[in-house]
Short mmCIF file of N, CA and C in Angstrom, two decimals:
data_model
loop_
_atom_site.label_atom_id
_atom_site.label_comp_id
_atom_site.label_asym_id
_atom_site.label_seq_id
_atom_site.Cartn_x
_atom_site.Cartn_y
_atom_site.Cartn_z
N LEU A 1 0.95 -1.22 0.07
CA LEU A 1 0.06 0.11 -0.11
C LEU A 1 0.83 1.23 0.01
N PHE A 2 1.84 1.36 0.80
CA PHE A 2 2.72 2.51 1.02
C PHE A 2 3.69 2.57 -0.42
N ALA A 3 4.01 1.54 -0.83
CA ALA A 3 4.81 1.62 -1.94
C ALA A 3 4.10 2.00 -3.25
N GLY A 4 2.83 1.58 -3.26
CA GLY A 4 1.77 1.96 -4.38
C GLY A 4 1.56 3.32 -4.03
N THR A 5 1.40 3.87 -2.97
CA THR A 5 0.99 5.36 -2.80
C THR A 5 2.31 6.26 -3.26
N PHE A 6 3.50 5.62 -2.90
CA PHE A 6 4.73 6.37 -3.25
C PHE A 6 4.90 6.39 -4.63
N LEU A 7 4.68 5.33 -5.50
CA LEU A 7 4.79 5.31 -6.93
C LEU A 7 3.74 6.18 -7.32
N PHE A 8 2.42 6.19 -6.94
CA PHE A 8 1.56 7.04 -7.59
C PHE A 8 1.86 8.43 -7.38
N PHE A 9 2.28 9.07 -6.45
CA PHE A 9 2.47 10.35 -6.04
C PHE A 9 3.92 10.74 -6.55
N SER A 10 4.84 9.95 -6.94
CA SER A 10 6.07 10.19 -7.43
C SER A 10 5.98 10.28 -9.04
N LYS A 11 5.09 9.58 -9.60
CA LYS A 11 5.11 9.64 -11.19
C LYS A 11 4.02 10.83 -11.62
N ILE A 12 3.05 11.13 -10.65
CA ILE A 12 2.07 12.13 -11.09
C ILE A 12 2.32 13.32 -10.27
N GLU A 13 2.44 14.39 -10.81
CA GLU A 13 2.64 15.82 -10.10
C GLU A 13 1.38 16.34 -9.51
N VAL A 14 1.20 15.99 -8.15
CA VAL A 14 0.12 16.62 -7.42
C VAL A 14 0.52 17.51 -6.49
N PRO A 15 -0.13 18.78 -6.59
CA PRO A 15 0.23 19.80 -5.69
C PRO A 15 0.25 19.35 -4.21
N VAL A 16 1.19 19.72 -3.43
CA VAL A 16 0.76 19.58 -1.94
C VAL A 16 -0.35 19.76 -1.29
N GLN A 17 -0.88 20.95 -1.66
CA GLN A 17 -2.28 21.50 -1.17
C GLN A 17 -3.25 20.38 -1.54
N LYS A 18 -3.40 19.82 -2.65
CA LYS A 18 -4.46 18.73 -2.99
C LYS A 18 -4.11 17.46 -2.14
N VAL A 19 -2.88 17.22 -1.86
CA VAL A 19 -2.62 15.88 -1.25
C VAL A 19 -3.37 16.15 0.30
N VAL A 20 -2.88 17.37 0.97
CA VAL A 20 -3.25 17.69 2.07
C VAL A 20 -4.81 17.85 2.21
N LEU A 21 -5.47 18.38 1.25
CA LEU A 21 -6.79 18.48 1.27
C LEU A 21 -7.61 17.02 1.12
N MET A 22 -7.03 16.09 0.24
CA MET A 22 -7.63 15.01 0.20
C MET A 22 -7.32 14.02 1.55
N SER A 23 -6.10 14.29 2.30
CA SER A 23 -5.91 13.56 3.52
C SER A 23 -7.03 14.28 4.59
N LEU A 24 -7.05 15.44 4.82
CA LEU A 24 -8.09 16.05 5.49
C LEU A 24 -9.50 15.66 5.45
N ILE A 25 -9.88 15.52 4.13
CA ILE A 25 -11.36 15.09 3.85
C ILE A 25 -11.67 13.58 4.26
N ALA A 26 -10.49 12.83 3.68
CA ALA A 26 -10.44 11.43 4.37
C ALA A 26 -10.66 11.24 5.83
N SER A 27 -9.67 11.93 6.55
CA SER A 27 -9.91 11.85 7.92
C SER A 27 -11.06 12.44 8.68
N LEU A 28 -11.61 13.52 8.10
CA LEU A 28 -12.94 13.94 8.42
C LEU A 28 -13.95 13.09 8.36
N ILE A 29 -13.95 12.24 7.37
CA ILE A 29 -15.16 11.18 7.26
C ILE A 29 -14.73 10.24 8.22
N CYS A 30 -13.46 9.73 8.39
CA CYS A 30 -13.32 8.81 9.33
C CYS A 30 -13.63 9.21 10.83
N TYR A 31 -13.38 10.55 11.14
CA TYR A 31 -13.73 11.09 12.62
C TYR A 31 -15.15 11.03 12.57
N VAL A 32 -15.94 11.48 11.39
CA VAL A 32 -17.44 11.59 11.59
C VAL A 32 -17.98 10.06 11.98
N ILE A 33 -17.46 9.14 11.26
CA ILE A 33 -17.81 7.79 11.49
C ILE A 33 -17.49 7.15 12.95
N GLY A 34 -16.47 7.52 13.25
CA GLY A 34 -16.05 7.21 14.80
C GLY A 34 -16.88 7.89 15.84
N ILE A 35 -17.27 9.08 15.67
CA ILE A 35 -17.95 9.81 16.63
C ILE A 35 -19.41 9.31 16.53
N VAL A 36 -19.93 8.96 15.31
CA VAL A 36 -21.32 8.33 14.97
C VAL A 36 -21.36 6.95 15.93
N GLN A 37 -20.35 6.18 15.63
CA GLN A 37 -20.21 4.82 16.24
C GLN A 37 -20.12 4.98 17.97
N ARG A 38 -19.45 5.95 18.50
CA ARG A 38 -19.37 6.14 19.61
C ARG A 38 -20.53 6.17 20.25
N TYR A 39 -21.43 6.99 19.61
CA TYR A 39 -22.75 7.24 20.32
C TYR A 39 -23.78 6.44 19.91
N GLY A 40 -23.32 5.12 19.31
CA GLY A 40 -24.32 4.06 19.42
C GLY A 40 -24.93 3.83 18.23
N TRP A 41 -24.58 4.50 17.03
CA TRP A 41 -25.20 4.22 15.84
C TRP A 41 -24.13 3.42 14.87
N ASP A 42 -24.44 2.14 14.74
CA ASP A 42 -23.71 1.34 14.17
C ASP A 42 -23.88 1.18 12.48
N ILE A 43 -23.50 1.99 11.80
CA ILE A 43 -23.99 2.31 10.45
C ILE A 43 -23.36 1.17 9.35
N PHE A 44 -22.38 0.56 9.83
CA PHE A 44 -21.79 -0.63 9.08
C PHE A 44 -22.34 -2.13 9.74
N HIS A 45 -22.98 -2.11 10.78
CA HIS A 45 -23.48 -3.16 11.67
C HIS A 45 -22.46 -4.04 12.04
N LEU A 46 -21.28 -3.62 12.22
CA LEU A 46 -20.04 -4.41 12.78
C LEU A 46 -20.26 -4.77 14.32
N TYR A 47 -21.04 -4.15 15.15
CA TYR A 47 -21.02 -4.66 16.47
C TYR A 47 -21.83 -5.59 16.82
N TYR A 48 -22.65 -6.32 15.86
CA TYR A 48 -23.67 -7.19 16.20
C TYR A 48 -22.93 -8.35 16.94
N GLY A 49 -23.46 -8.72 18.17
CA GLY A 49 -23.03 -9.72 18.72
C GLY A 49 -21.75 -9.50 19.60
N MET A 50 -21.27 -8.43 19.73
CA MET A 50 -19.88 -8.18 20.26
C MET A 50 -20.16 -7.91 21.78
N PRO A 51 -19.32 -8.29 22.66
CA PRO A 51 -19.58 -7.78 24.05
C PRO A 51 -19.27 -6.42 24.24
N ALA A 52 -19.92 -5.92 25.36
CA ALA A 52 -19.73 -4.28 25.69
C ALA A 52 -18.26 -4.04 25.96
N GLU A 53 -17.60 -4.78 26.55
CA GLU A 53 -16.03 -4.15 26.65
C GLU A 53 -15.19 -4.23 25.26
N ILE A 54 -15.61 -5.14 24.22
CA ILE A 54 -14.87 -4.93 23.22
C ILE A 54 -15.52 -3.76 22.27
N ILE A 55 -16.68 -3.46 22.49
CA ILE A 55 -17.18 -2.46 21.68
C ILE A 55 -16.61 -1.03 22.27
N ARG A 56 -16.48 -0.98 23.55
CA ARG A 56 -15.87 0.30 24.03
C ARG A 56 -14.40 0.46 23.53
N ASP A 57 -13.60 -0.54 23.34
CA ASP A 57 -12.33 -0.26 22.73
C ASP A 57 -12.00 -0.37 21.38
N TYR A 58 -13.17 -0.58 20.50
CA TYR A 58 -13.07 -0.81 19.09
C TYR A 58 -13.87 0.22 18.33
N LEU A 59 -13.17 0.59 17.10
CA LEU A 59 -13.89 1.58 16.21
C LEU A 59 -13.72 0.83 14.97
N SER A 60 -14.90 0.82 14.29
CA SER A 60 -14.75 -0.06 12.88
C SER A 60 -14.24 0.82 11.92
N THR A 61 -13.94 1.89 12.14
CA THR A 61 -13.22 2.75 10.94
C THR A 61 -11.80 2.41 10.94
N ILE A 62 -11.14 2.28 11.99
CA ILE A 62 -9.55 1.89 11.84
C ILE A 62 -9.32 0.65 12.64
N GLY A 63 -9.81 0.55 13.76
CA GLY A 63 -9.62 -0.69 14.49
C GLY A 63 -9.85 -0.43 16.01
N ASN A 64 -8.93 -0.53 16.96
CA ASN A 64 -9.10 -0.20 18.30
C ASN A 64 -8.77 1.17 18.49
N ARG A 65 -9.00 1.76 19.52
CA ARG A 65 -8.86 3.17 19.95
C ARG A 65 -7.61 3.68 19.80
N THR A 66 -6.56 2.81 20.18
CA THR A 66 -5.30 3.22 20.24
C THR A 66 -4.79 3.62 18.84
N TRP A 67 -5.17 2.79 17.93
CA TRP A 67 -4.64 3.16 16.55
C TRP A 67 -5.49 4.51 16.06
N TYR A 68 -6.85 4.35 16.49
CA TYR A 68 -7.61 5.60 16.15
C TYR A 68 -7.02 6.92 16.61
N SER A 69 -6.62 6.91 17.91
CA SER A 69 -6.06 8.06 18.41
C SER A 69 -4.65 8.57 17.76
N GLY A 70 -3.91 7.38 17.47
CA GLY A 70 -2.73 7.72 16.66
C GLY A 70 -2.91 8.25 15.22
N TYR A 71 -4.09 7.88 14.65
CA TYR A 71 -4.51 8.47 13.33
C TYR A 71 -4.92 9.88 13.68
N ILE A 72 -5.55 10.16 14.49
CA ILE A 72 -6.00 11.56 14.97
C ILE A 72 -4.72 12.50 15.27
N SER A 73 -3.92 11.73 16.17
CA SER A 73 -2.78 12.79 16.49
C SER A 73 -1.86 13.04 15.26
N VAL A 74 -1.72 12.35 14.43
CA VAL A 74 -0.82 12.71 13.13
C VAL A 74 -1.66 13.63 12.23
N LEU A 75 -2.87 13.55 12.02
CA LEU A 75 -3.66 14.48 11.12
C LEU A 75 -4.23 15.71 11.57
N PHE A 76 -4.77 15.58 12.88
CA PHE A 76 -5.52 16.86 13.38
C PHE A 76 -4.70 18.01 13.59
N PRO A 77 -3.33 17.97 13.80
CA PRO A 77 -2.67 19.05 13.89
C PRO A 77 -2.55 19.91 12.70
N ILE A 78 -2.77 19.22 11.44
CA ILE A 78 -2.65 20.01 10.34
C ILE A 78 -3.74 20.82 10.13
N GLY A 79 -4.96 20.42 10.32
CA GLY A 79 -6.23 21.10 10.16
C GLY A 79 -6.17 22.24 11.42
N VAL A 80 -5.85 21.97 12.50
CA VAL A 80 -5.76 22.87 13.66
C VAL A 80 -4.79 24.15 13.12
N TYR A 81 -3.66 23.83 12.55
CA TYR A 81 -2.66 24.86 12.32
C TYR A 81 -3.42 25.54 10.89
N LEU A 82 -3.96 24.94 9.96
CA LEU A 82 -4.58 25.68 8.87
C LEU A 82 -5.76 26.72 9.31
N PHE A 83 -6.50 26.09 10.39
CA PHE A 83 -7.40 27.18 11.01
C PHE A 83 -6.73 28.34 11.86
N TRP A 84 -5.79 28.04 12.44
CA TRP A 84 -5.03 29.02 13.16
C TRP A 84 -4.36 29.96 12.33
N ARG A 85 -3.63 29.44 11.44
CA ARG A 85 -2.88 30.18 10.32
C ARG A 85 -3.65 31.30 9.55
N GLY A 86 -5.07 30.68 9.32
CA GLY A 86 -5.91 31.91 8.44
C GLY A 86 -5.78 31.41 6.81
N GLY A 87 -5.78 32.55 6.06
CA GLY A 87 -5.74 32.35 4.63
C GLY A 87 -7.11 32.77 4.13
N ARG A 88 -7.47 32.11 3.19
CA ARG A 88 -8.66 32.45 2.35
C ARG A 88 -9.86 32.10 3.36
N ARG A 89 -11.14 32.82 3.14
CA ARG A 89 -12.35 32.57 4.19
C ARG A 89 -12.63 31.10 3.76
N THR A 90 -12.67 30.62 2.77
CA THR A 90 -13.11 29.11 2.50
C THR A 90 -12.20 28.26 3.28
N GLN A 91 -10.93 28.34 3.01
CA GLN A 91 -10.01 27.55 3.68
C GLN A 91 -10.16 27.68 5.34
N ARG A 92 -10.41 28.70 5.97
CA ARG A 92 -10.68 28.81 7.53
C ARG A 92 -12.02 28.24 7.63
N TRP A 93 -12.99 28.34 6.78
CA TRP A 93 -14.36 27.73 7.30
C TRP A 93 -14.19 26.17 7.32
N PHE A 94 -13.44 25.73 6.24
CA PHE A 94 -13.24 23.99 6.07
C PHE A 94 -12.37 23.81 7.49
N ALA A 95 -11.45 24.36 7.63
CA ALA A 95 -10.42 24.16 8.57
C ALA A 95 -11.09 24.26 9.95
N GLY A 96 -11.99 25.14 10.32
CA GLY A 96 -12.70 25.37 11.38
C GLY A 96 -13.60 24.18 11.51
N PHE A 97 -14.35 23.69 10.67
CA PHE A 97 -15.23 22.76 10.68
C PHE A 97 -14.31 21.42 10.99
N TYR A 98 -13.43 21.27 10.16
CA TYR A 98 -12.45 20.03 10.56
C TYR A 98 -12.04 20.00 11.90
N THR A 99 -11.56 21.18 12.46
CA THR A 99 -11.08 21.37 13.91
C THR A 99 -11.95 20.74 14.89
N PHE A 100 -13.34 21.45 14.59
CA PHE A 100 -14.44 21.01 15.44
C PHE A 100 -14.89 19.56 15.58
N VAL A 101 -14.79 18.92 14.29
CA VAL A 101 -14.97 17.54 14.37
C VAL A 101 -13.69 16.65 14.84
N ALA A 102 -12.56 17.24 14.75
CA ALA A 102 -11.38 16.61 15.03
C ALA A 102 -11.47 16.59 16.73
N PHE A 103 -11.71 17.70 17.17
CA PHE A 103 -11.69 17.85 18.74
C PHE A 103 -12.84 16.92 19.23
N SER A 104 -14.03 16.68 18.65
CA SER A 104 -15.05 15.87 19.13
C SER A 104 -14.77 14.54 18.99
N ALA A 105 -13.93 14.23 17.83
CA ALA A 105 -13.25 12.80 17.79
C ALA A 105 -12.52 12.59 18.91
N ILE A 106 -11.38 13.63 19.21
CA ILE A 106 -10.63 13.37 20.48
C ILE A 106 -11.48 13.14 21.63
N VAL A 107 -12.34 13.96 22.00
CA VAL A 107 -13.20 13.88 23.19
C VAL A 107 -13.94 12.46 23.12
N THR A 108 -14.51 11.88 22.15
CA THR A 108 -15.19 10.68 22.05
C THR A 108 -14.33 9.39 21.80
N ASN A 109 -13.07 9.63 21.83
CA ASN A 109 -12.23 8.55 21.59
C ASN A 109 -12.00 7.49 22.60
N ASN A 110 -12.20 8.10 23.94
CA ASN A 110 -11.85 7.25 25.09
C ASN A 110 -10.46 6.73 25.06
N SER A 111 -9.47 7.30 24.84
CA SER A 111 -8.03 7.21 24.89
C SER A 111 -7.62 8.32 25.49
N ASP A 112 -6.90 8.25 26.93
CA ASP A 112 -6.20 9.17 27.32
C ASP A 112 -4.76 9.71 26.64
N SER A 113 -4.25 8.89 25.81
CA SER A 113 -2.94 9.22 25.38
C SER A 113 -3.13 10.37 24.19
N ILE A 114 -4.46 10.33 23.69
CA ILE A 114 -4.47 11.52 22.68
C ILE A 114 -4.31 12.87 23.17
N TYR A 115 -4.75 13.12 24.60
CA TYR A 115 -4.62 14.45 25.26
C TYR A 115 -3.30 14.87 25.35
N MET A 116 -2.34 14.05 25.40
CA MET A 116 -0.86 14.68 25.13
C MET A 116 -0.76 15.32 23.93
N SER A 117 -1.14 14.69 22.89
CA SER A 117 -0.98 15.36 21.47
C SER A 117 -1.76 16.84 21.60
N LEU A 118 -2.98 16.78 21.97
CA LEU A 118 -3.69 17.99 22.11
C LEU A 118 -3.01 19.00 22.80
N VAL A 119 -2.53 18.57 24.05
CA VAL A 119 -1.94 19.71 24.79
C VAL A 119 -0.64 20.32 23.93
N ALA A 120 0.23 19.27 23.39
CA ALA A 120 1.31 19.75 22.49
C ALA A 120 0.96 20.63 21.41
N VAL A 121 -0.02 20.32 20.79
CA VAL A 121 -0.39 21.32 19.55
C VAL A 121 -0.90 22.55 20.34
N LEU A 122 -1.75 22.57 21.29
CA LEU A 122 -2.22 23.94 21.80
C LEU A 122 -1.04 24.78 22.52
N PHE A 123 -0.14 24.16 22.95
CA PHE A 123 1.17 24.68 23.48
C PHE A 123 1.97 25.34 22.33
N ALA A 124 2.09 24.52 21.25
CA ALA A 124 2.95 25.22 20.37
C ALA A 124 2.41 26.20 19.56
N LEU A 125 0.84 26.23 19.33
CA LEU A 125 0.39 27.45 18.93
C LEU A 125 0.22 28.50 19.71
N PHE A 126 0.25 28.33 21.01
CA PHE A 126 0.52 29.48 21.74
C PHE A 126 1.73 30.23 21.84
N VAL A 127 2.84 29.33 21.73
CA VAL A 127 4.05 29.82 21.83
C VAL A 127 4.24 30.72 20.55
N MET A 128 3.61 30.12 19.32
CA MET A 128 3.85 30.67 18.20
C MET A 128 3.07 32.14 18.22
N SER A 129 2.03 32.04 18.94
CA SER A 129 1.13 33.21 18.97
C SER A 129 1.62 34.44 19.80
N ILE A 130 2.59 34.17 20.55
CA ILE A 130 3.01 35.28 21.52
C ILE A 130 3.57 36.34 20.66
N GLY A 131 3.32 37.56 21.04
CA GLY A 131 3.79 38.73 20.53
C GLY A 131 2.96 39.11 19.29
N ASN A 132 2.03 38.46 18.79
CA ASN A 132 1.15 38.92 17.53
C ASN A 132 -0.32 38.60 18.04
N LEU A 133 -0.88 39.95 18.23
CA LEU A 133 -2.46 39.99 18.66
C LEU A 133 -3.30 39.06 17.91
N GLU A 134 -3.10 39.18 16.69
CA GLU A 134 -4.01 38.55 15.51
C GLU A 134 -3.84 36.89 15.92
N LYS A 135 -2.64 36.44 15.85
CA LYS A 135 -2.43 35.14 16.12
C LYS A 135 -2.95 34.48 17.56
N LEU A 136 -2.78 35.51 18.56
CA LEU A 136 -3.27 35.24 19.80
C LEU A 136 -4.74 35.08 19.87
N ARG A 137 -5.47 35.91 19.16
CA ARG A 137 -6.99 35.89 19.18
C ARG A 137 -7.32 34.56 18.25
N ARG A 138 -6.58 34.14 17.30
CA ARG A 138 -6.85 33.01 16.65
C ARG A 138 -6.84 31.73 17.42
N TRP A 139 -5.79 31.72 18.31
CA TRP A 139 -5.49 30.62 19.44
C TRP A 139 -6.75 30.72 20.23
N ILE A 140 -7.20 31.68 20.53
CA ILE A 140 -8.45 31.81 21.60
C ILE A 140 -9.67 31.16 20.95
N TYR A 141 -9.56 31.33 19.32
CA TYR A 141 -10.62 30.72 18.48
C TYR A 141 -10.50 29.31 18.56
N VAL A 142 -9.26 28.79 18.60
CA VAL A 142 -9.11 27.31 18.70
C VAL A 142 -9.51 26.65 20.02
N LEU A 143 -9.51 27.56 21.04
CA LEU A 143 -9.83 27.15 22.36
C LEU A 143 -11.44 27.12 22.55
N ILE A 144 -11.98 28.22 21.72
CA ILE A 144 -13.31 28.20 21.87
C ILE A 144 -14.03 26.96 21.06
N LEU A 145 -13.29 26.61 19.81
CA LEU A 145 -13.86 25.49 19.12
C LEU A 145 -13.58 24.19 19.96
N LEU A 146 -12.66 24.07 20.76
CA LEU A 146 -12.37 22.87 21.66
C LEU A 146 -13.51 22.86 22.55
N PHE A 147 -13.78 23.80 23.38
CA PHE A 147 -14.73 23.74 24.19
C PHE A 147 -16.22 23.82 23.76
N THR A 148 -16.48 24.13 22.69
CA THR A 148 -17.83 24.11 21.87
C THR A 148 -17.85 22.60 21.45
N SER A 149 -16.77 21.86 21.04
CA SER A 149 -16.96 20.57 20.73
C SER A 149 -17.24 19.63 21.89
N CYS A 150 -16.56 20.08 22.99
CA CYS A 150 -16.92 19.31 24.06
C CYS A 150 -18.25 19.53 24.55
N GLY A 151 -18.90 20.57 24.52
CA GLY A 151 -20.30 21.10 24.90
C GLY A 151 -21.39 20.21 24.05
N ALA A 152 -20.89 20.18 22.75
CA ALA A 152 -21.90 19.50 21.69
C ALA A 152 -21.76 18.06 22.06
N MET A 153 -20.60 17.47 22.16
CA MET A 153 -20.76 16.04 22.59
C MET A 153 -21.32 15.71 23.66
N ALA A 154 -21.16 16.26 24.89
CA ALA A 154 -21.80 16.28 26.05
C ALA A 154 -23.20 16.34 25.74
N LEU A 155 -23.94 17.17 24.98
CA LEU A 155 -25.26 17.27 24.81
C LEU A 155 -25.63 15.97 23.99
N LEU A 156 -25.03 15.63 23.09
CA LEU A 156 -25.20 14.34 22.40
C LEU A 156 -25.41 13.26 23.52
N ARG A 157 -24.36 13.14 24.36
CA ARG A 157 -24.39 12.11 25.45
C ARG A 157 -25.69 12.30 26.36
N VAL A 158 -26.17 13.36 26.56
CA VAL A 158 -27.45 13.46 27.15
C VAL A 158 -28.74 12.94 26.43
N PHE A 159 -28.77 13.50 25.14
CA PHE A 159 -29.91 12.91 24.51
C PHE A 159 -29.75 11.54 24.19
N TYR A 160 -28.79 10.72 23.90
CA TYR A 160 -28.53 9.55 23.68
C TYR A 160 -27.82 8.55 24.60
N GLU A 161 -28.05 8.96 26.07
CA GLU A 161 -27.57 8.17 27.14
C GLU A 161 -27.86 6.93 27.06
N ASP A 162 -28.81 6.31 26.77
CA ASP A 162 -29.09 4.97 26.53
C ASP A 162 -28.18 4.07 25.62
N LYS A 163 -27.70 4.98 24.43
CA LYS A 163 -27.18 4.18 23.41
C LYS A 163 -25.72 4.65 23.28
N VAL A 164 -25.07 5.64 24.10
CA VAL A 164 -23.64 6.07 24.09
C VAL A 164 -22.79 4.86 24.63
N ARG A 165 -21.73 4.55 24.05
CA ARG A 165 -20.58 3.90 24.34
C ARG A 165 -19.90 4.14 25.72
N ILE A 166 -19.62 3.13 26.61
CA ILE A 166 -18.87 3.55 27.75
C ILE A 166 -17.69 4.55 27.68
N LEU A 167 -17.77 5.58 28.29
CA LEU A 167 -16.66 6.45 28.27
C LEU A 167 -15.93 6.61 29.75
N ARG A 168 -14.72 6.70 29.62
CA ARG A 168 -13.90 6.85 30.88
C ARG A 168 -12.75 7.73 30.72
N GLY A 169 -12.00 7.85 31.95
CA GLY A 169 -10.89 8.70 31.91
C GLY A 169 -11.03 10.13 31.48
N VAL A 170 -10.07 10.81 30.79
CA VAL A 170 -10.13 12.17 30.61
C VAL A 170 -11.29 12.66 29.54
N SER A 171 -11.48 11.48 28.87
CA SER A 171 -12.78 12.03 27.86
C SER A 171 -14.12 12.11 28.89
N LEU A 172 -14.21 11.47 29.88
CA LEU A 172 -15.28 11.69 30.65
C LEU A 172 -15.35 13.01 31.52
N PHE A 173 -14.03 13.29 31.84
CA PHE A 173 -13.72 14.57 32.44
C PHE A 173 -14.06 15.73 31.55
N PHE A 174 -13.75 15.75 30.18
CA PHE A 174 -14.23 16.76 29.54
C PHE A 174 -15.49 16.77 28.99
N LEU A 175 -16.23 15.92 28.94
CA LEU A 175 -17.69 15.68 28.74
C LEU A 175 -18.45 16.25 29.91
N ASP A 176 -17.97 15.81 31.18
CA ASP A 176 -18.59 16.38 32.26
C ASP A 176 -18.32 17.58 32.91
N ALA A 177 -17.34 18.25 32.41
CA ALA A 177 -16.98 19.50 32.89
C ALA A 177 -17.67 20.71 32.48
#
């Protein structure tokens, strides 16, 4: 798979922006599927007959929650950076939506290790924002997106309490805060 991808992109000149956009769109779809599954909507019918302890740790988009958190850790900083950096209005809107969904996926992931990546990204953006009021304002927008996504996922948890998969650890803290 990796060799095929390398050969494909090495023979065809594809602008980096398109590769990044395709990666963000693919990961956005994966995040949405992961969030939907965490709230009990098994759209692929892969949980049929599985015990609850396996369902808690398994996401049918990528596999177990550890792989999923690794996937999120690699790709979500790109979307957050694009939102923070700015650019054209359409790019900011897409990156803002992507960031909101990525933060929602982080909160519903049920893996505590993803929060180290989240803190590192937020800290790096804060350091890069020091001395520039516009960038600091955008960093605050990133925090607003984080807290808004936590609130939205907490509301979903209230409305679908009977279907929500078991959450624990830091994810539960963010949803209860």
